[in-house]
Amino acid sequence: MRNPLLNWLFYGHFWIALAATALSWQSTYLNTGQTGLQRRHLFVFFATLGVYTLHRLLSYRRAGSHPTGRRYRLVAREPVASLAVGVGGIMTALVLATALPLRTFLPVLAALPFTAFYLIPLYPGGPRLRDLAYLKVVWVALAWTLVTDIFPLGFGHHDFTETGIRFALTLATALFFDTRDVALDRRQGVRTLAGSRPGLNRWTGLTLLTGCALASFLHYPTVQGSALALGYLSGVAIGWRTHAGRGEDYYATWVNGVLLLPPLALYLFA
C-alpha cells in the first residue's frame, strides 16, 4: 500500500477499531433496538485504537532485531506519530469513560489481563499469554467478546447467544490470522493450531463462522437473522481464500474485514 491514508487506515489500526465499534453497535442494536452511536461505542473505538497501536509499538521495540514485516513499517517510519495515536486513543477513551458509571467497566477490567499479559510476561522471566500452547487465539477472542459484546450492555443484560456468537467470530478470525504468523510463532517457540495442523485450523475457523450464521438465522427475527447470516457467510468466503501464501495486505484488509461484515450487513439490510 503506497497510499499514506490507506497505510494509516489498515496498518494504523483504524480499520480494526472501526470493526470493534461496529460489533459493539451490533450488540446494543440487537438488544435494545437503538440505532444510534452511543458514548460506549466511541469508547470502544478509541480504546481499541490506542491498545492496538501501543501493542504494535511494544512488540516492535521488544524484538531483538527490528522486524521488517509490512505491519511494522508504519511504526518504524512514524514512531512519534504512532505513539501519539496510541496515547491519544487511550486518553480520549479515558475522557469518554468519565461520563459513564464505573460499574459499566467491569467487562473492560476483566479484559485487561488478557490484553496486558498477551505481550508482557506473567512474571519476570515467565511466559506471556501468547506463549501458552494453542491458547493464543483464545485470549484474543475472550478480550474481544468482553469489550465488544458484554461491555456495551453490561453484565447481566447481554444475550448469551450473541455472546457465544461473538466469541466464535473473533476466535475464527484469530485462527485465520495465525496462518500469517506461523513462521514467527515457530521462531518464538509458540505452538499454534495453524503451525501444527493447518488444515484443521482452517476448517475450525470456517466451521465457527458457519455456526455463527446458522445460530443468528435461528435466533433472531427473519430480517435480522438473514442479514447477519449473510455477513458471517461472507466471512466464510474470505476464510476459504485465506492461506499462508497470502500477503500482509490481504490480512490487514480482508481478514480484519471479517469482523466488520456482520454489523455492516445488519446495518444495510435490517
Coordinates of N, CA, C and O in Angstrom, one line a residue, residues 13-14 17-18 20-21 39-54 85-96:
H13 N -4.4 0.8 12.5 CA -5.4 0.2 13.4 C -6.7 0.9 13.4 O -7.5 0.7 14.3
F14 N -6.9 1.8 12.5 CA -8.2 2.5 12.4 C -9.3 1.5 11.9 O -10.4 1.5 12.3
A17 N -10.2 -0.8 14.7 CA -11.0 -0.1 15.7 C -12.4 0.2 15.2 O -13.4 0.1 16.0
L18 N -12.6 0.4 13.9 CA -13.9 0.6 13.3 C -14.7 -0.7 13.4 O -15.9 -0.7 13.7
A20 N -14.3 -3.1 15.7 CA -14.7 -3.3 17.1 C -15.9 -2.4 17.5 O -16.8 -2.8 18.2
T21 N -15.9 -1.2 17.0 CA -17.0 -0.2 17.2 C -18.3 -0.8 16.6 O -19.4 -0.7 17.2
R39 N -22.0 6.8 23.6 CA -20.6 7.1 24.1 C -19.8 5.8 24.3 O -18.6 5.8 24.1
R40 N -20.5 4.7 24.7 CA -19.8 3.4 24.9 C -19.2 2.9 23.6 O -18.1 2.3 23.6
H41 N -19.9 3.1 22.4 CA -19.3 2.7 21.2 C -18.0 3.5 20.8 O -17.0 3.0 20.3
L42 N -18.1 4.8 21.1 CA -16.9 5.7 20.9 C -15.8 5.3 21.8 O -14.6 5.3 21.4
F43 N -16.1 4.9 23.0 CA -15.0 4.4 24.0 C -14.4 3.2 23.3 O -13.1 3.1 23.4
V44 N -15.1 2.3 22.8 CA -14.6 1.0 22.2 C -13.7 1.4 21.1 O -12.6 0.8 20.9
F45 N -14.1 2.4 20.2 CA -13.2 2.8 19.1 C -11.9 3.3 19.6 O -10.8 2.8 19.1
F46 N -11.9 4.3 20.5 CA -10.6 4.9 20.9 C -9.8 4.0 21.7 O -8.5 4.0 21.6
A47 N -10.4 3.2 22.6 CA -9.6 2.2 23.4 C -9.0 1.2 22.5 O -7.8 0.8 22.7
T48 N -9.7 0.7 21.5 CA -9.1 -0.3 20.6 C -8.0 0.3 19.8 O -6.9 -0.3 19.6
L49 N -8.2 1.5 19.3 CA -7.1 2.2 18.5 C -5.9 2.4 19.4 O -4.8 2.1 18.9
G50 N -6.1 2.8 20.6 CA -4.9 3.0 21.5 C -4.2 1.8 21.8 O -3.0 1.7 21.8
V51 N -5.0 0.7 22.2 CA -4.3 -0.5 22.7 C -3.6 -1.2 21.5 O -2.4 -1.6 21.7
Y52 N -4.2 -1.3 20.4 CA -3.6 -2.0 19.3 C -2.3 -1.2 18.8 O -1.3 -1.8 18.4
T53 N -2.4 0.1 18.8 CA -1.2 0.9 18.3 C -0.1 0.8 19.3 O 1.1 0.6 18.9
L54 N -0.4 0.8 20.6 CA 0.7 0.7 21.6 C 1.2 -0.7 21.6 O 2.4 -0.9 21.9
V85 N -0.9 8.6 18.3 CA -2.1 7.9 18.0 C -2.5 7.0 19.2 O -3.6 7.0 19.7
G86 N -1.5 6.2 19.6 CA -1.8 5.2 20.7 C -2.1 5.9 22.0 O -3.2 5.6 22.6
V87 N -1.3 6.9 22.4 CA -1.6 7.6 23.7 C -2.9 8.4 23.5 O -3.7 8.5 24.5
G88 N -3.0 9.1 22.4 CA -4.2 9.9 22.2 C -5.5 9.1 22.2 O -6.5 9.5 22.8
G89 N -5.4 7.8 21.7 CA -6.6 6.9 21.7 C -7.0 6.6 23.2 O -8.1 6.6 23.5
I90 N -6.0 6.2 24.0 CA -6.2 5.9 25.4 C -6.7 7.1 26.1 O -7.7 6.9 26.9
M91 N -6.1 8.2 25.9 CA -6.6 9.4 26.7 C -8.0 9.8 26.3 O -8.8 10.2 27.2
T92 N -8.3 9.7 25.0 CA -9.7 10.0 24.6 C -10.7 9.0 25.2 O -11.8 9.4 25.6
A93 N -10.3 7.8 25.2 CA -11.2 6.8 25.8 C -11.4 7.0 27.3 O -12.5 6.9 27.8
L94 N -10.4 7.5 28.0 CA -10.5 7.8 29.4 C -11.4 9.0 29.7 O -12.2 9.0 30.6
V95 N -11.3 10.0 28.8 CA -12.2 11.2 28.9 C -13.7 10.7 28.7 O -14.6 11.1 29.4
L96 N -13.9 9.9 27.7 CA -15.3 9.4 27.4 C -15.7 8.5 28.6 O -16.9 8.5 28.9

